Coordinates of C-alpha atoms in Angstrom, one line a residue:
M13 CA -0.2 -0.1 -0.1
F14 CA 2.8 2.0 1.1
L15 CA 5.0 1.1 -2.0
I16 CA 1.5 2.5 -4.3
A17 CA 1.2 6.2 -2.7
R18 CA 4.7 6.8 -3.2
I19 CA 4.1 5.7 -6.5
S20 CA 1.4 7.3 -6.9
I21 CA 3.0 11.3 -5.7
A22 CA 6.0 10.7 -8.0
A23 CA 3.7 9.8 -10.7
G24 CA 1.8 13.4 -9.8
M25 CA 5.3 15.3 -9.5
L26 CA 6.1 14.3 -13.1
I27 CA 2.7 15.5 -14.3
I28 CA 3.2 18.3 -12.5
L29 CA 6.8 19.2 -13.5
S30 CA 6.4 19.1 -16.9
G31 CA 3.4 21.0 -17.2
C32 CA 5.8 23.8 -15.9
S33 CA 8.1 23.6 -18.3
A34 CA 5.8 22.9 -21.6
T35 CA 4.0 25.6 -23.5
R36 CA -0.3 25.1 -23.4
H37 CA 0.8 24.1 -27.8
V38 CA 2.8 21.6 -26.5
Q39 CA 0.7 20.1 -24.3
L40 CA -2.1 20.0 -25.9
S41 CA -0.6 17.9 -29.0
N42 CA 1.1 15.8 -26.2
L43 CA -2.5 15.2 -25.2
G44 CA -3.8 14.0 -28.7
F45 CA -5.5 16.8 -29.9
T46 CA -5.5 17.4 -33.5
R47 CA -4.1 20.0 -36.1
H48 CA -7.6 21.8 -36.8
Y49 CA -8.1 22.2 -32.9
L50 CA -4.7 23.6 -32.4
D51 CA -4.5 26.0 -35.5
G52 CA -8.0 27.4 -33.9
Y53 CA -6.7 27.7 -30.2
Q54 CA -3.3 29.4 -32.1
D55 CA -6.0 31.7 -34.2
G56 CA -8.5 32.4 -30.6
C57 CA -5.1 32.7 -28.4
N58 CA -3.7 35.3 -30.5
S59 CA -6.6 37.2 -30.5
R60 CA -7.0 37.0 -26.8
K61 CA -3.7 38.2 -26.4
E62 CA -4.4 41.0 -29.1
D63 CA -8.1 42.1 -27.7
L64 CA -7.2 45.1 -26.9
N65 CA -6.0 45.8 -31.2
T66 CA -8.4 43.4 -32.9
Y67 CA -11.1 45.2 -32.6
L68 CA -10.1 47.6 -35.1
E69 CA -8.3 44.6 -37.1
G70 CA -10.5 42.2 -36.3
F71 CA -9.6 38.7 -34.8
R72 CA -7.6 37.1 -36.0
R73 CA -9.9 33.4 -37.7
D74 CA -10.8 31.3 -40.6
P75 CA -14.1 32.2 -41.2
E76 CA -14.1 29.9 -43.8
R77 CA -13.1 27.4 -41.3
M78 CA -15.4 28.4 -38.6
K79 CA -18.3 27.2 -40.6
V80 CA -16.7 23.6 -42.0
E81 CA -14.5 22.3 -38.9
D82 CA -15.8 22.1 -35.6
K83 CA -12.4 20.9 -34.0
Y84 CA -10.8 24.6 -35.6
A85 CA -14.2 26.7 -33.9
S86 CA -14.0 24.3 -30.3
G87 CA -10.3 25.1 -30.6
W88 CA -10.5 29.2 -31.2
N89 CA -13.4 29.2 -29.2
D90 CA -11.3 27.5 -25.9
G91 CA -8.3 29.3 -26.6
Y92 CA -10.0 32.9 -26.4
E93 CA -11.3 32.3 -23.5
Q94 CA -7.8 30.6 -22.1
C95 CA -5.9 33.0 -23.0
Y96 CA -4.4 36.4 -21.5
A97 CA -1.8 38.0 -22.1
D98 CA -1.1 38.5 -18.4
N99 CA 1.0 35.0 -19.1
A100 CA 2.0 34.9 -22.3
E101 CA 5.4 32.9 -21.9
Y102 CA 2.7 29.4 -21.2
H103 CA 0.3 29.8 -24.2

């Protein structure tokens, strides 16, 4: 029982530490998210980080893909909701 607890704690620490060294894009890719989702996430994240400027220039978004590719649209929405300029090096 004690050995299982130690192994679980060690595995948890590795997961936490590996999360600190990788960018969100790499983490999502390693989790198996598709290229379409990752493209959308990156565009949405960029739009959020550039939010003060994008109201004049428009969001970084591919309107054709938003309509046709559900994964791109989902990734864009997630990226926009989860990315903030004050944590730019993480994303």
